[in-house]
CSV table of C-alpha atoms in Angstrom, one decimal:
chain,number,residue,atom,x,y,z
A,102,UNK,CA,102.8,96.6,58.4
A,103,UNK,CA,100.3,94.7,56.7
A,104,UNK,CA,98.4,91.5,58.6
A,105,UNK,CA,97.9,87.7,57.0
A,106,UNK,CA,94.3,87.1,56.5
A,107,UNK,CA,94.9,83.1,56.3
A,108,UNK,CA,92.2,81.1,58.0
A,109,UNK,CA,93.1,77.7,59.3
A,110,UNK,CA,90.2,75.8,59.1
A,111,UNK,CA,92.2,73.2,61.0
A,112,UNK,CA,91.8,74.4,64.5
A,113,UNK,CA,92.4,73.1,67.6
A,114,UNK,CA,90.5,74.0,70.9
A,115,UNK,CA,88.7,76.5,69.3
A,116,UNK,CA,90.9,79.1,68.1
A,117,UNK,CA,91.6,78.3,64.5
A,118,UNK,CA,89.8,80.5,61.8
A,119,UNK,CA,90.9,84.3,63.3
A,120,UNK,CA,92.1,87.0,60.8
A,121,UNK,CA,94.9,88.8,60.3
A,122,UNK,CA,97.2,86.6,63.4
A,123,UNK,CA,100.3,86.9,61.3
A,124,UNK,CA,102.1,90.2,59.6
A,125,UNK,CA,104.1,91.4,57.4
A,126,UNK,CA,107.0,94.2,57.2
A,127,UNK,CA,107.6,96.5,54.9
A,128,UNK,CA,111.0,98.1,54.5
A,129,UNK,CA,109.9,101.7,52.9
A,130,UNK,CA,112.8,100.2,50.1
A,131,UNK,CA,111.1,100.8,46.6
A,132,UNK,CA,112.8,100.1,43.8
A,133,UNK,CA,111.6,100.6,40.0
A,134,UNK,CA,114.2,98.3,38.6
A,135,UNK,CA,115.7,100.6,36.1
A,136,UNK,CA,119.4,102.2,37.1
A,137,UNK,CA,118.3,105.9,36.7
A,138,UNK,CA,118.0,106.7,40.5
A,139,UNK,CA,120.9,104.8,41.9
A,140,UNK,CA,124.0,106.6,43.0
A,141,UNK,CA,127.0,106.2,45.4
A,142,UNK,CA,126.6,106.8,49.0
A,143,UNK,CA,129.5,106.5,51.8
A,144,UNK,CA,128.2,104.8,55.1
A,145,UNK,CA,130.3,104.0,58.5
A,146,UNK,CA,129.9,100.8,59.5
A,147,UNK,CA,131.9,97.6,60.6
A,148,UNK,CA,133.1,95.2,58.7
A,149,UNK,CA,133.5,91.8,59.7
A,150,UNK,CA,137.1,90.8,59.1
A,151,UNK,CA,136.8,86.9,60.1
A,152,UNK,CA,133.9,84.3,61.3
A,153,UNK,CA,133.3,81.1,62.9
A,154,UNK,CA,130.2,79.3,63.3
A,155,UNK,CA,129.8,76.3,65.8
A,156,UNK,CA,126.3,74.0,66.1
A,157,UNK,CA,126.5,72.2,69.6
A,158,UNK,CA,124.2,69.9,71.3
A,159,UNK,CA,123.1,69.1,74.9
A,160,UNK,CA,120.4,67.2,76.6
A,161,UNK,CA,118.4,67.3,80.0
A,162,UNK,CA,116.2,64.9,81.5
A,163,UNK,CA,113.2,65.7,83.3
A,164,UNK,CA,111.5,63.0,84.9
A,165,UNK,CA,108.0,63.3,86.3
A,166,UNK,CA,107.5,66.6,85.1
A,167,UNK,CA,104.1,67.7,86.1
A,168,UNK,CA,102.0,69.2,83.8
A,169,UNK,CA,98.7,71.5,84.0
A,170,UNK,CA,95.7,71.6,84.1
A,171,UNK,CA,95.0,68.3,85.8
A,172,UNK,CA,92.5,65.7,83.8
A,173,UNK,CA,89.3,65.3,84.9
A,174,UNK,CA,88.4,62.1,86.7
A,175,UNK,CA,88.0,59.2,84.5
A,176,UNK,CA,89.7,61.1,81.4
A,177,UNK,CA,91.1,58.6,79.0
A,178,UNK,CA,94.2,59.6,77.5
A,179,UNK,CA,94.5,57.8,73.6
A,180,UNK,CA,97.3,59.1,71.7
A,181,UNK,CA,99.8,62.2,71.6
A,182,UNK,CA,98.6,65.0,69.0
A,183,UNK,CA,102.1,66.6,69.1
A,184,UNK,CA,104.5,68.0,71.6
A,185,UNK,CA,106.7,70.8,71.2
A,186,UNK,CA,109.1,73.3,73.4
A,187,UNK,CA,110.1,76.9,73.1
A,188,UNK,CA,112.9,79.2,75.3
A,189,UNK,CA,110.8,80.5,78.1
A,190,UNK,CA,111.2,84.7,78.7
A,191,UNK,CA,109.1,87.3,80.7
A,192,UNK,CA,109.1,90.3,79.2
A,193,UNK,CA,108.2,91.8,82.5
A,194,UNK,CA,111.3,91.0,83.8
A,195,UNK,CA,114.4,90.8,81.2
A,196,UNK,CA,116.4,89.7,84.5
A,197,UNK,CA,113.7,87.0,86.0
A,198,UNK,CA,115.9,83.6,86.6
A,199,UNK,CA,113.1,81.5,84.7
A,200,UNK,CA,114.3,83.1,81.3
A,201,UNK,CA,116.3,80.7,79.5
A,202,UNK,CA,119.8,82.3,78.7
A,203,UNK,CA,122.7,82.2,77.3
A,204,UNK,CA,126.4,83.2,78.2
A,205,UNK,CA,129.4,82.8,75.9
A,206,UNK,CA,132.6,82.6,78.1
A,207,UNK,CA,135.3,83.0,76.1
A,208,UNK,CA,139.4,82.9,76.8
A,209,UNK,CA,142.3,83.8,74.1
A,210,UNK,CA,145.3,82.4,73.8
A,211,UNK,CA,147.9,84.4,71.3
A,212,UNK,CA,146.1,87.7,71.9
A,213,UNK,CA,143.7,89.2,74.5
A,214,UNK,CA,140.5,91.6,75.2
A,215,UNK,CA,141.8,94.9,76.0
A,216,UNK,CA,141.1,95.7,79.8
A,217,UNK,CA,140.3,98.4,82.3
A,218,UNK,CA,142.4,99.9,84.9
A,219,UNK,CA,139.6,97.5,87.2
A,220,UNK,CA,140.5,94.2,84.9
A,221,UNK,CA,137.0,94.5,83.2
A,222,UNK,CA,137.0,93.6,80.0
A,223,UNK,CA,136.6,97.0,78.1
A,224,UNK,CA,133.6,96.9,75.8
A,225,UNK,CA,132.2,98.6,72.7
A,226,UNK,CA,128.8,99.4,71.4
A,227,UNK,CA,127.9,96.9,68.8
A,228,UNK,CA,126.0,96.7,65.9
A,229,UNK,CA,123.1,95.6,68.5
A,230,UNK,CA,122.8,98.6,70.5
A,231,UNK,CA,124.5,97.3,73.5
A,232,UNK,CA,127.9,96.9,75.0
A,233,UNK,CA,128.7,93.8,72.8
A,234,UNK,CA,132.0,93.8,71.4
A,235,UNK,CA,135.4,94.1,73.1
A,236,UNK,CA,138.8,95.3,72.0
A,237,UNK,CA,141.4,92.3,71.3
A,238,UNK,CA,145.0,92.9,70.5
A,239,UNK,CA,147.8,90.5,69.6
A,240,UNK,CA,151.6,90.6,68.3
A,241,UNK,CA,150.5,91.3,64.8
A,242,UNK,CA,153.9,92.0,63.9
A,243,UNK,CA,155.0,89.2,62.0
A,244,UNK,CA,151.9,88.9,60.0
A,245,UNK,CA,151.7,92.5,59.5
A,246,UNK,CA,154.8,92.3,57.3
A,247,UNK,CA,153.7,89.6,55.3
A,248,UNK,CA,150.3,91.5,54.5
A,249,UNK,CA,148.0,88.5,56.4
A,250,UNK,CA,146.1,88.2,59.8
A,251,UNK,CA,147.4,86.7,62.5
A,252,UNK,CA,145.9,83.4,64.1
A,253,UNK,CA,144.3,83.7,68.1
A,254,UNK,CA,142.8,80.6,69.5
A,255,UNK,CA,140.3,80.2,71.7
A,256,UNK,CA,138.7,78.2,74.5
A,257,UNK,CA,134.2,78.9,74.6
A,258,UNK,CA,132.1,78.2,77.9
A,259,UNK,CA,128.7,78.6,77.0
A,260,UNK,CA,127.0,78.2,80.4
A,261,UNK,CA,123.0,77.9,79.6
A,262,UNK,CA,120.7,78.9,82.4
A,263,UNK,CA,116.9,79.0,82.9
A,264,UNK,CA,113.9,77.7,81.6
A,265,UNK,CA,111.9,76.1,79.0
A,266,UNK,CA,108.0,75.7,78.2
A,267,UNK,CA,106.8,72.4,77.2
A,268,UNK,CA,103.4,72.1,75.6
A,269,UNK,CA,101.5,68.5,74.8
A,270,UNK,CA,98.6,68.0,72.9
A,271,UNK,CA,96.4,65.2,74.2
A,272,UNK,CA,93.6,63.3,72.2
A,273,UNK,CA,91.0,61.9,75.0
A,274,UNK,CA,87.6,61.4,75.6
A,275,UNK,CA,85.7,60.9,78.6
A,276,UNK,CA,85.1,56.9,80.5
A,277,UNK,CA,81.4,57.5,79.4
A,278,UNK,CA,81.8,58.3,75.5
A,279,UNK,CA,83.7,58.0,72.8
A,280,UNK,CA,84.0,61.5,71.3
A,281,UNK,CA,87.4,62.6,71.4
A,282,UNK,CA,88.9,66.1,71.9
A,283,UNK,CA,92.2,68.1,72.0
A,284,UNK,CA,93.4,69.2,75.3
A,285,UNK,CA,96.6,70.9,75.4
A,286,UNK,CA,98.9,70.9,78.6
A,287,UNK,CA,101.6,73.2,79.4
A,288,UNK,CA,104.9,72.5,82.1
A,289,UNK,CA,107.9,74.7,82.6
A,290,UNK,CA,111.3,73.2,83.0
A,291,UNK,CA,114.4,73.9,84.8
A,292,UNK,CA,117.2,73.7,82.3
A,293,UNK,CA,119.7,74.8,84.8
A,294,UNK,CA,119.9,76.9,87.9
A,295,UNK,CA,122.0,80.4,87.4
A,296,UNK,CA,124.0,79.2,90.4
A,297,UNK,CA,124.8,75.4,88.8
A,298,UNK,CA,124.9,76.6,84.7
A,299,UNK,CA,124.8,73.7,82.1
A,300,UNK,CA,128.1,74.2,80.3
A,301,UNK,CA,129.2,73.4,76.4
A,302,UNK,CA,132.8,73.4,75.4
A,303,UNK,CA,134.7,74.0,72.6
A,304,UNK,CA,137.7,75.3,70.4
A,305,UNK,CA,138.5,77.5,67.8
A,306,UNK,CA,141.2,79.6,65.7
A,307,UNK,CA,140.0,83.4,64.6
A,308,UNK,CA,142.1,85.9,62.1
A,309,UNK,CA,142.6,89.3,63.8
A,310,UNK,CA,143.7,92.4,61.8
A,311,UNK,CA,146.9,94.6,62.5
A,312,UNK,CA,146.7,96.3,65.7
A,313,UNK,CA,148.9,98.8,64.4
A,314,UNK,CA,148.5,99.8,61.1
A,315,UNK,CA,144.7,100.7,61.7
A,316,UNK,CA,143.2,103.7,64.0
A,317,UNK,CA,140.8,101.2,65.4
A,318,UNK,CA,141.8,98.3,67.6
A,319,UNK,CA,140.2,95.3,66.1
A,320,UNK,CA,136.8,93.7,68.0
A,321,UNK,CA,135.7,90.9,69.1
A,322,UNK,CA,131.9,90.1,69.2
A,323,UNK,CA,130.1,86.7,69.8
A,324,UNK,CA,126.4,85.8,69.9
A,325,UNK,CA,124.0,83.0,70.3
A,326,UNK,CA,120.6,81.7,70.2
A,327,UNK,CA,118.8,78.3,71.1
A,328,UNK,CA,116.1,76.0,70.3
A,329,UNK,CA,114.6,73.1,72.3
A,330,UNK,CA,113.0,69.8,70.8
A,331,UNK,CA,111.3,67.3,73.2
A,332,UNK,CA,110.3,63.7,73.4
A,333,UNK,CA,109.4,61.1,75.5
A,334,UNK,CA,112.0,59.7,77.8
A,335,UNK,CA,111.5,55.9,75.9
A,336,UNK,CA,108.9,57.0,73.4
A,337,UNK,CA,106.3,54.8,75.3
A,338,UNK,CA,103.0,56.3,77.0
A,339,UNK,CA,102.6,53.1,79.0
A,340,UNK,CA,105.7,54.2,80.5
A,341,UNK,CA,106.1,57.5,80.4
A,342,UNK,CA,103.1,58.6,81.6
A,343,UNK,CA,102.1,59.0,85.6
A,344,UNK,CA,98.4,59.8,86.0
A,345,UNK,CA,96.7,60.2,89.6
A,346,UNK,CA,93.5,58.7,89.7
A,347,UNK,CA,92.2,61.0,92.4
A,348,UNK,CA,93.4,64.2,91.5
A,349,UNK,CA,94.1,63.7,87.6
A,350,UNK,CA,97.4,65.2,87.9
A,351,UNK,CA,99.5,63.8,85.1
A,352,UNK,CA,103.5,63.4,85.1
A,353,UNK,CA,105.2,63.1,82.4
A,354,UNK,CA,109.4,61.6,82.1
A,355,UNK,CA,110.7,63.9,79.1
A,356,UNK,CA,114.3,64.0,77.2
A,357,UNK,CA,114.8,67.8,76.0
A,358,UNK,CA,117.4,68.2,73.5
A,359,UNK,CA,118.9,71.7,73.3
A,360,UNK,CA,120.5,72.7,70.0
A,361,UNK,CA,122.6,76.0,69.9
A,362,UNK,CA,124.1,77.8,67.5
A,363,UNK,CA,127.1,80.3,68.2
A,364,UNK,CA,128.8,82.8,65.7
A,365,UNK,CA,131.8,84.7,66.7
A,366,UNK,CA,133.5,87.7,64.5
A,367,UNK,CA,136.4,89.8,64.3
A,368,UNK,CA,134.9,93.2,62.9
A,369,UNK,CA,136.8,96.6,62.0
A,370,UNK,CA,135.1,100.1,61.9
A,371,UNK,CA,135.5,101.0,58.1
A,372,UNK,CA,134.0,103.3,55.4
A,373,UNK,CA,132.1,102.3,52.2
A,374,UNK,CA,131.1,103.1,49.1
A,375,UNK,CA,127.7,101.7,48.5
A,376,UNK,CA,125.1,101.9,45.6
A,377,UNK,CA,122.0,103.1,47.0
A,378,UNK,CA,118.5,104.4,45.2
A,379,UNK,CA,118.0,107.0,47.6
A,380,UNK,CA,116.9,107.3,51.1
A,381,UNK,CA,113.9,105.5,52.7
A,382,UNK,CA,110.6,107.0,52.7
A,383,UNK,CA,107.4,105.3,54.4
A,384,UNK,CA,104.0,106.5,53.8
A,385,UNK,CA,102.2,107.6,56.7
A,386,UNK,CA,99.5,105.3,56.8
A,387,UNK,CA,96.7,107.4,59.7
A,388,UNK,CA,95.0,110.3,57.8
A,389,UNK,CA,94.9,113.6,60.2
A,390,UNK,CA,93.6,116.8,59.4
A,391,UNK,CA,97.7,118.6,59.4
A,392,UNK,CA,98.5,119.7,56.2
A,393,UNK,CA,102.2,118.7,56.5
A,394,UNK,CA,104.4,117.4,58.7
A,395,UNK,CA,107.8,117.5,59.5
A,396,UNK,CA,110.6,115.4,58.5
A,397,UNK,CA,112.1,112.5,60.4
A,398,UNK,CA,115.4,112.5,58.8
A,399,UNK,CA,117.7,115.3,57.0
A,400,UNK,CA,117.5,116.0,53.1
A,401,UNK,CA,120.4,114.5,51.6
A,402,UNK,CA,123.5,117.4,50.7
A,403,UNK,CA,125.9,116.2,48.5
A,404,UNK,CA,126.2,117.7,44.7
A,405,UNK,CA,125.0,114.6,42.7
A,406,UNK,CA,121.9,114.7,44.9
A,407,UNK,CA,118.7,116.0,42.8
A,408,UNK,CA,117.9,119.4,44.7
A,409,UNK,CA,121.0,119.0,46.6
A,410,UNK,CA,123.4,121.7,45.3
A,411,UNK,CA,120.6,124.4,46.0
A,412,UNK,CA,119.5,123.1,49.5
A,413,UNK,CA,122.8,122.2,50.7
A,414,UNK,CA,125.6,123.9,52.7
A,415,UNK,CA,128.6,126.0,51.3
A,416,UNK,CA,131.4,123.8,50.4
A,417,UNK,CA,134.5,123.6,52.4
A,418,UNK,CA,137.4,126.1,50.7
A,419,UNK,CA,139.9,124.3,49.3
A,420,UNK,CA,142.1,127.3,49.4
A,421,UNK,CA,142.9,130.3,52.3
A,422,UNK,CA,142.8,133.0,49.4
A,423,UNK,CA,138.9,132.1,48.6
């Protein structure tokens, strides 16, 4: 990893003009662009057999939204620096109710998700770590014979639930001057409550592999994300805006428009043959005083490997005299 040394002379409030606040990655992927070192390599992975993508949109008012801190007494408010909203998440708790999330509900129709002996859906690991993918089958039959994928159709719930953080810059300046500052003011918002779930509905046709001809039952994996913008409810401080005199506690009547993209797959475990340059290698970046160190991952085995036919394991007879 290496850090951004960008300044931002440009700051607001203060914290502009700190190193190193943004990163990048580095892959341990070096490549000398000549062909010399790249050879074949077979990797197990899933394919993905068919894809849809859907863009839907949904919107939530939230009048008189209070906002913190309060103003001081006799702060003038002048115009709006920028206002913006992000998906609210504690990482302290994955299963707090405040975190904005999302949950695909999705029904077949020509084919089903496999079940359990319960009625569960039976799921897979996915390429995600977790139980994300479930088995689907279908009367492939017909298609099977013409060499094609047969058509399911489908019915999505996505049922959105949670919270969402609002931020507002304000320019303002005190009753007694006219030097203006930034303030920024922070509110969170209920999107929907996890027992009343704001729901988005649509339709679509997928292409699902032969169930037969296959050792694997074809899967079926679906996945979300969403982003938030905000405004004012009629684009008008005068009336928008709620400020108490005595307390300074300001109120704020906000549209949030929530803008989510869905992707849903039909994948098949498969085998590969890929080009590759060899296997990744990062370089240790803490010096220590060990003079070596072990290794993280195995030495590659096969015969076109350099160093592989004298490190590697007896080959497999190919006949019972040998």
């Amino acid at each position: 990893m290496k850090c951004s040394n960008n300044n931002n002379n440009n700051s607001v409030a203060g914290i502009g003009g700190i190193a190193d606040r943004c990163c990048t990655g580095q892959s341990g992927c070096d490549w000398d662009g000549t062909l010399r070192n790249v050879v074949t390599e077979p990797i197990y992975v899933q394919k993905v057999y068919d894809a849809v993508l859907f863009n839907l949109q949904g919107l939530k008012t939230a009048p008189d939204t209070v906002f913190e801190p309060n103003l001081g007494c006799g702060t003038n408010i002048i115009r709006i620096a920028d206002i913006r909203c992000r998906k609210f998440f504690n990482p302290d708790n994955i299963n707090d109710d405040c975190n904005l999330k999302i949950n695909p509900n999705t029904q077949l129709s020509g084919g089903q998700f496999v079940k359990k002996e319960d009625g569960c859906d039976y799921k897979v690991i996915g390429p995600d770590g977790t139980l994300s993918e479930k088995l689907v089958f279908a009367d492939t039959q017909f298609c099977d014979e013409e060499e094609l994928g047969t058509p399911v159709f489908g019915t999505q719930n996505i049922e959105i639930t949670g919270c969402v953080e609002v931020e507002i810059d304000l320019v303002v300046s005190p009753c007694n001057s006219d030097n203006e500052s930034i303030i920024t003011l922070t509110a969170v918002v209920e999107i929907a409550p996890k027992c009343n779930p704001l729901v988005l509905t649509n339709f679509f046709e997928i292409c699902v592999p032969s169930v037969q001809d296959t050792a694997f039952l074809p899967r079926f994996t679906e996945f979300c994300n969403l982003s938030c913008i905000v405004r004012l409810a009629t684009n008008s401080i005068q009336r928008d805006f709620t400020l108490d005199p005595r307390t300074g506690e300001l109120s704020i009547n906000l549209i949030i428009s929530l803008c989510v993209s869905c992707e849903k797959k039909i994948v098949v475990p498969v085998q590969l043959c890929v080009l590759s340059t060899g296997f990744v290698q990062l370089s240790p970046e803490q010096a220590s005083i060990c003079p070596t160190f072990p290794r993280l991952f195995p030495r590659q085995i096969d015969e076109n490997s350099v160093g592989g036919a004298g490190g590697g394991c007896r080959p497999r007879s190919t006949s019972l005299d040998d």
